[in-house]
Amino acid sequence: MKRKKKRIRTRWNIKVFVIYAVTLFFIIFGIKTAVVKIAELIQGRVEAQSQEETDVTAEEETEKNADFPGAPPFTVDLLDINEYSRPGIALEKINGIVIHYTANPKSTAKQNRDYFEGLKDSHETKASSHFVVGIKGEIVQCIPSSEISYASNSRNSDTLSIECCHKDKSGKFTKETYQSLVELVGWLCQRFGLTSEQVIRHYDVTGKNCPKYFVEHEDEWEQFKKDVDVQIAVVEQEVETASQQ
């Protein structure tokens, strides 16, 4: 009789243990699932917030550019003031615009901007540009138009400089780069009262083969200036329309 009771008690203990183990498993699994769900929810909210911030930033950039009728879309990402790329020296007067090419195939506008920024630490050389136009047509402003850049040698004190990215060693610009450059130069000319004859190549200052494609293809350079003339007229019309609103 005692043995029978002992066996019953043992079986009962086993059942209790199994029930306890199963219950504990589901509790732990449930908690883990809940934690995962919460984590996914938080991650989703973070991503949504991040996307919202990105959208706001893009919207702010659009509104900022809207303050300048006729201006192409561009991102303002100014360099820190330093003696190697942005000395913070005021331009005497804007008497021209100098076109350059990066001589670094496939590099992006952002990469070239960041290279200029890094000079404050590397002290490798003194170099910079007011604007950089990328392979996809993106435009980054690195230095305010009221300050000099280290780009055009003896003309640093009275010109704005534009660096252009390119895909290969020929230095030829993509259609996107070319179009953005025309729009940017046309707007700057209109804004500062310049003509296409005041748009020059780095070559015209120092004899350097820059921008390579425009130096080696004089006809393309002349066509570029004609396209700038057309764009100046377009910008003038947009400015006039904006003033009447």
mmCIF file of C-alpha atoms in Angstrom:
data_model
loop_
_atom_site.group_PDB
_atom_site.id
_atom_site.type_symbol
_atom_site.label_atom_id
_atom_site.label_comp_id
_atom_site.label_asym_id
_atom_site.label_seq_id
_atom_site.Cartn_x
_atom_site.Cartn_y
_atom_site.Cartn_z
ATOM 1 C CA MET A 1 0.000 0.000 0.000
ATOM 2 C CA LYS A 2 2.843 2.325 0.907
ATOM 3 C CA ARG A 3 4.661 1.476 -2.335
ATOM 4 C CA LYS A 4 1.506 2.237 -4.316
ATOM 5 C CA LYS A 5 1.143 5.610 -2.628
ATOM 6 C CA LYS A 6 4.806 6.318 -3.316
ATOM 7 C CA ARG A 7 4.368 5.500 -6.990
ATOM 8 C CA ILE A 8 1.289 7.755 -7.176
ATOM 9 C CA ARG A 9 3.201 10.569 -5.472
ATOM 10 C CA THR A 10 6.143 10.120 -7.874
ATOM 11 C CA ARG A 11 3.843 10.205 -10.899
ATOM 12 C CA TRP A 12 2.157 13.302 -9.489
ATOM 13 C CA ASN A 13 5.495 15.005 -8.962
ATOM 14 C CA ILE A 14 6.493 14.201 -12.535
ATOM 15 C CA LYS A 15 3.212 15.618 -13.844
ATOM 16 C CA VAL A 16 3.647 18.760 -11.749
ATOM 17 C CA PHE A 17 7.231 19.128 -13.014
ATOM 18 C CA VAL A 18 6.163 18.687 -16.633
ATOM 19 C CA ILE A 19 3.316 21.181 -16.237
ATOM 20 C CA TYR A 20 5.685 23.614 -14.545
ATOM 21 C CA ALA A 21 8.337 23.176 -17.254
ATOM 22 C CA VAL A 22 5.813 23.622 -20.070
ATOM 23 C CA THR A 23 4.302 26.660 -18.366
ATOM 24 C CA LEU A 24 7.741 28.166 -17.819
ATOM 25 C CA PHE A 25 8.627 27.512 -21.475
ATOM 26 C CA PHE A 26 5.551 29.326 -22.747
ATOM 27 C CA ILE A 27 6.096 32.178 -20.317
ATOM 28 C CA ILE A 28 9.711 32.601 -21.456
ATOM 29 C CA PHE A 29 8.754 32.180 -25.125
ATOM 30 C CA GLY A 30 5.953 34.661 -24.689
ATOM 31 C CA ILE A 31 8.222 37.210 -23.065
ATOM 32 C CA LYS A 32 10.844 36.722 -25.781
ATOM 33 C CA THR A 33 8.206 37.151 -28.485
ATOM 34 C CA ALA A 34 6.888 40.240 -26.787
ATOM 35 C CA VAL A 35 10.378 41.698 -26.516
ATOM 36 C CA VAL A 36 10.988 41.022 -30.205
ATOM 37 C CA LYS A 37 7.678 42.619 -31.133
ATOM 38 C CA ILE A 38 8.454 45.671 -28.993
ATOM 39 C CA ALA A 39 11.922 45.943 -30.531
ATOM 40 C CA GLU A 40 10.449 45.737 -34.029
ATOM 41 C CA LEU A 41 7.910 48.396 -33.132
ATOM 42 C CA ILE A 42 10.576 50.719 -31.744
ATOM 43 C CA GLN A 43 12.794 50.143 -34.785
ATOM 44 C CA GLY A 44 9.886 50.911 -37.077
ATOM 45 C CA ARG A 45 9.195 54.152 -35.256
ATOM 46 C CA VAL A 46 12.869 55.136 -35.371
ATOM 47 C CA GLU A 47 13.036 54.459 -39.126
ATOM 48 C CA ALA A 48 9.839 56.381 -39.691
ATOM 49 C CA GLN A 49 11.167 59.307 -37.651
ATOM 50 C CA SER A 50 14.459 59.183 -39.542
ATOM 51 C CA GLN A 51 12.634 59.230 -42.884
ATOM 52 C CA GLU A 52 10.472 62.097 -41.669
ATOM 53 C CA GLU A 53 13.589 64.065 -40.681
ATOM 54 C CA THR A 54 15.103 63.350 -44.101
ATOM 55 C CA ASP A 55 11.951 64.554 -45.827
ATOM 56 C CA VAL A 56 11.919 67.715 -43.717
ATOM 57 C CA THR A 57 15.551 68.379 -44.556
ATOM 58 C CA ALA A 58 14.844 67.968 -48.274
ATOM 59 C CA GLU A 59 11.832 70.239 -47.941
ATOM 60 C CA GLU A 60 13.882 72.859 -46.102
ATOM 61 C CA GLU A 61 16.544 72.756 -48.837
ATOM 62 C CA THR A 62 13.848 73.270 -51.477
ATOM 63 C CA GLU A 63 12.421 76.215 -49.577
ATOM 64 C CA LYS A 64 15.912 77.656 -49.128
ATOM 65 C CA ASN A 65 16.608 77.456 -52.851
ATOM 66 C CA ALA A 66 13.215 78.993 -53.541
ATOM 67 C CA ASP A 67 14.586 82.209 -52.014
ATOM 68 C CA PHE A 68 16.744 82.532 -55.148
ATOM 69 C CA PRO A 69 14.571 82.586 -58.292
ATOM 70 C CA GLY A 70 16.222 80.727 -61.142
ATOM 71 C CA ALA A 71 18.643 78.830 -58.909
ATOM 72 C CA PRO A 72 19.088 75.100 -59.509
ATOM 73 C CA PRO A 73 18.603 72.798 -56.487
ATOM 74 C CA PHE A 74 21.748 72.678 -54.357
ATOM 75 C CA THR A 75 22.841 71.527 -50.933
ATOM 76 C CA VAL A 76 24.666 73.907 -48.608
ATOM 77 C CA ASP A 77 27.419 72.009 -46.789
ATOM 78 C CA LEU A 78 29.927 74.676 -45.815
ATOM 79 C CA LEU A 79 33.481 73.869 -44.829
ATOM 80 C CA ASP A 80 34.716 74.791 -41.381
ATOM 81 C CA ILE A 81 36.767 77.976 -41.394
ATOM 82 C CA ASN A 82 40.446 77.006 -41.539
ATOM 83 C CA GLU A 83 43.619 78.206 -43.251
ATOM 84 C CA TYR A 84 43.830 75.275 -45.693
ATOM 85 C CA SER A 85 40.446 75.339 -47.448
ATOM 86 C CA ARG A 86 38.184 78.095 -46.110
ATOM 87 C CA PRO A 87 40.205 81.019 -44.792
ATOM 88 C CA GLY A 88 37.106 83.171 -44.269
ATOM 89 C CA ILE A 89 38.583 86.061 -46.287
ATOM 90 C CA ALA A 90 36.023 88.315 -47.985
ATOM 91 C CA LEU A 91 35.913 88.505 -51.780
ATOM 92 C CA GLU A 92 36.943 91.961 -53.030
ATOM 93 C CA LYS A 93 34.352 91.823 -55.812
ATOM 94 C CA ILE A 94 32.911 89.115 -58.047
ATOM 95 C CA ASN A 95 34.315 89.776 -61.504
ATOM 96 C CA GLY A 96 34.023 86.282 -62.917
ATOM 97 C CA ILE A 97 33.388 82.574 -62.530
ATOM 98 C CA VAL A 98 36.127 79.976 -63.011
ATOM 99 C CA ILE A 99 35.298 76.443 -64.159
ATOM 100 C CA HIS A 100 37.456 73.498 -63.011
ATOM 101 C CA TYR A 101 37.390 69.713 -63.188
ATOM 102 C CA THR A 102 38.374 67.475 -60.279
ATOM 103 C CA ALA A 103 40.930 65.328 -62.190
ATOM 104 C CA ASN A 104 39.689 62.492 -59.980
ATOM 105 C CA PRO A 105 37.455 60.237 -62.134
ATOM 106 C CA LYS A 106 34.285 58.783 -60.588
ATOM 107 C CA SER A 107 34.570 60.779 -57.365
ATOM 108 C CA THR A 108 31.349 62.373 -56.126
ATOM 109 C CA ALA A 109 30.536 65.947 -55.190
ATOM 110 C CA LYS A 110 30.318 64.946 -51.526
ATOM 111 C CA GLN A 111 33.679 63.171 -51.635
ATOM 112 C CA ASN A 112 35.359 66.219 -53.116
ATOM 113 C CA ARG A 113 33.704 68.465 -50.559
ATOM 114 C CA ASP A 114 34.891 66.174 -47.763
ATOM 115 C CA TYR A 115 38.411 66.167 -49.213
ATOM 116 C CA PHE A 116 38.463 69.967 -48.913
ATOM 117 C CA GLU A 117 37.180 69.689 -45.356
ATOM 118 C CA GLY A 118 39.872 67.157 -44.459
ATOM 119 C CA LEU A 119 42.673 69.523 -45.448
ATOM 120 C CA LYS A 120 42.263 71.344 -42.161
ATOM 121 C CA ASP A 121 43.650 68.219 -40.499
ATOM 122 C CA SER A 122 45.969 66.761 -43.151
ATOM 123 C CA HIS A 123 47.578 70.106 -44.127
ATOM 124 C CA GLU A 124 48.340 68.392 -47.433
ATOM 125 C CA THR A 125 47.766 71.500 -49.524
ATOM 126 C CA LYS A 126 45.500 74.522 -49.816
ATOM 127 C CA ALA A 127 42.503 73.838 -52.035
ATOM 128 C CA SER A 128 38.742 74.334 -52.199
ATOM 129 C CA SER A 129 35.893 75.573 -54.367
ATOM 130 C CA HIS A 130 32.684 77.491 -53.856
ATOM 131 C CA PHE A 131 30.603 74.774 -55.539
ATOM 132 C CA VAL A 132 31.086 71.175 -56.636
ATOM 133 C CA VAL A 133 28.861 69.658 -59.337
ATOM 134 C CA GLY A 134 28.556 65.861 -59.188
ATOM 135 C CA ILE A 135 28.324 63.168 -61.862
ATOM 136 C CA LYS A 136 24.570 62.861 -61.314
ATOM 137 C CA GLY A 137 24.089 66.609 -61.448
ATOM 138 C CA GLU A 138 23.972 67.176 -57.690
ATOM 139 C CA ILE A 139 25.379 70.509 -56.515
ATOM 140 C CA VAL A 140 27.090 71.121 -53.178
ATOM 141 C CA GLN A 141 28.039 74.585 -51.953
ATOM 142 C CA CYS A 142 31.223 74.484 -49.867
ATOM 143 C CA ILE A 143 32.021 78.181 -49.366
ATOM 144 C CA PRO A 144 29.737 81.253 -49.246
ATOM 145 C CA SER A 145 29.830 83.443 -52.342
ATOM 146 C CA SER A 146 31.039 86.301 -50.136
ATOM 147 C CA GLU A 147 34.341 84.556 -49.325
ATOM 148 C CA ILE A 148 37.349 83.452 -51.367
ATOM 149 C CA SER A 149 38.202 79.846 -52.164
ATOM 150 C CA TYR A 150 41.608 78.334 -52.902
ATOM 151 C CA ALA A 151 41.025 77.321 -56.516
ATOM 152 C CA SER A 152 42.008 79.882 -59.133
ATOM 153 C CA ASN A 153 45.400 81.210 -58.133
ATOM 154 C CA SER A 154 45.670 84.934 -58.898
ATOM 155 C CA ARG A 155 41.895 85.119 -59.457
ATOM 156 C CA ASN A 156 40.913 83.784 -56.031
ATOM 157 C CA SER A 157 40.263 87.314 -54.808
ATOM 158 C CA ASP A 158 37.606 88.264 -57.387
ATOM 159 C CA THR A 159 36.007 85.085 -58.763
ATOM 160 C CA LEU A 160 33.721 82.250 -57.790
ATOM 161 C CA SER A 161 34.989 78.732 -58.479
ATOM 162 C CA ILE A 162 33.104 75.627 -59.567
ATOM 163 C CA GLU A 163 34.640 72.135 -59.521
ATOM 164 C CA CYS A 164 33.017 69.526 -61.767
ATOM 165 C CA CYS A 165 33.132 65.756 -61.348
ATOM 166 C CA HIS A 166 33.597 63.418 -64.309
ATOM 167 C CA LYS A 167 33.441 59.684 -65.005
ATOM 168 C CA ASP A 168 36.736 59.042 -66.787
ATOM 169 C CA LYS A 169 40.142 60.444 -67.723
ATOM 170 C CA SER A 170 38.750 62.323 -70.731
ATOM 171 C CA GLY A 171 37.285 64.837 -68.311
ATOM 172 C CA LYS A 172 34.056 64.983 -70.294
ATOM 173 C CA PHE A 173 31.045 65.816 -68.149
ATOM 174 C CA THR A 174 27.905 63.704 -68.055
ATOM 175 C CA LYS A 175 24.710 65.259 -69.406
ATOM 176 C CA GLU A 176 23.534 65.700 -65.822
ATOM 177 C CA THR A 177 26.738 67.453 -64.767
ATOM 178 C CA TYR A 178 26.682 69.676 -67.844
ATOM 179 C CA GLN A 179 23.055 70.686 -67.365
ATOM 180 C CA SER A 180 23.519 71.495 -63.684
ATOM 181 C CA LEU A 181 26.660 73.471 -64.488
ATOM 182 C CA VAL A 182 24.831 75.536 -67.118
ATOM 183 C CA GLU A 183 21.986 76.231 -64.690
ATOM 184 C CA LEU A 184 24.327 77.109 -61.831
ATOM 185 C CA VAL A 185 26.536 79.401 -63.914
ATOM 186 C CA GLY A 186 23.512 81.060 -65.547
ATOM 187 C CA TRP A 187 22.014 81.797 -62.154
ATOM 188 C CA LEU A 188 25.275 83.100 -60.685
ATOM 189 C CA CYS A 189 25.831 85.327 -63.717
ATOM 190 C CA GLN A 190 22.375 86.825 -63.407
ATOM 191 C CA ARG A 191 22.682 87.223 -59.654
ATOM 192 C CA PHE A 192 26.026 89.011 -59.747
ATOM 193 C CA GLY A 193 25.591 90.924 -62.997
ATOM 194 C CA LEU A 194 28.067 88.911 -65.069
ATOM 195 C CA THR A 195 28.088 87.886 -68.732
ATOM 196 C CA SER A 196 29.188 84.597 -70.262
ATOM 197 C CA GLU A 197 32.431 86.323 -71.329
ATOM 198 C CA GLN A 198 33.292 86.610 -67.644
ATOM 199 C CA VAL A 199 33.045 82.837 -67.288
ATOM 200 C CA ILE A 200 36.526 81.416 -67.752
ATOM 201 C CA ARG A 201 38.487 78.191 -67.411
ATOM 202 C CA HIS A 202 41.253 77.562 -64.916
ATOM 203 C CA TYR A 203 43.336 77.255 -68.072
ATOM 204 C CA ASP A 204 42.679 80.911 -68.887
ATOM 205 C CA VAL A 205 44.264 81.923 -65.576
ATOM 206 C CA THR A 206 47.336 79.689 -65.380
ATOM 207 C CA GLY A 207 47.535 77.656 -68.599
ATOM 208 C CA LYS A 208 46.730 74.492 -66.639
ATOM 209 C CA ASN A 209 44.852 71.799 -68.581
ATOM 210 C CA CYS A 210 41.691 72.379 -66.540
ATOM 211 C CA PRO A 211 38.892 71.683 -67.170
ATOM 212 C CA LYS A 212 40.524 69.149 -69.465
ATOM 213 C CA TYR A 213 37.665 68.505 -71.902
ATOM 214 C CA PHE A 214 36.878 72.193 -72.391
ATOM 215 C CA VAL A 215 40.557 72.992 -72.933
ATOM 216 C CA GLU A 216 41.018 70.232 -75.492
ATOM 217 C CA HIS A 217 37.686 70.919 -77.222
ATOM 218 C CA GLU A 218 37.461 74.652 -77.762
ATOM 219 C CA ASP A 219 34.226 74.303 -79.737
ATOM 220 C CA GLU A 220 32.551 72.644 -76.740
ATOM 221 C CA TRP A 221 33.688 75.490 -74.510
ATOM 222 C CA GLU A 222 32.193 78.053 -76.884
ATOM 223 C CA GLN A 223 28.939 76.076 -76.980
ATOM 224 C CA PHE A 224 28.897 76.002 -73.201
ATOM 225 C CA LYS A 225 29.063 79.795 -73.049
ATOM 226 C CA LYS A 226 26.212 80.030 -75.558
ATOM 227 C CA ASP A 227 24.150 77.714 -73.378
ATOM 228 C CA VAL A 228 24.962 79.931 -70.395
ATOM 229 C CA ASP A 229 23.691 82.970 -72.314
ATOM 230 C CA VAL A 230 20.390 81.186 -72.885
ATOM 231 C CA GLN A 231 20.205 80.225 -69.211
ATOM 232 C CA ILE A 232 20.872 83.796 -68.084
ATOM 233 C CA ALA A 233 17.827 84.874 -70.078
ATOM 234 C CA VAL A 234 15.773 82.092 -68.497
ATOM 235 C CA VAL A 235 16.809 83.157 -65.000
ATOM 236 C CA GLU A 236 16.070 86.815 -65.749
ATOM 237 C CA GLN A 237 12.552 85.828 -66.761
ATOM 238 C CA GLU A 238 12.074 83.768 -63.612
ATOM 239 C CA VAL A 239 13.345 86.620 -61.438
ATOM 240 C CA GLU A 240 10.979 89.061 -63.146
ATOM 241 C CA THR A 241 8.046 86.684 -62.704
ATOM 242 C CA ALA A 242 8.878 86.169 -59.033
ATOM 243 C CA SER A 243 9.055 89.928 -58.418
ATOM 244 C CA GLN A 244 5.529 90.374 -59.771
ATOM 245 C CA GLN A 245 3.997 87.790 -57.431
#
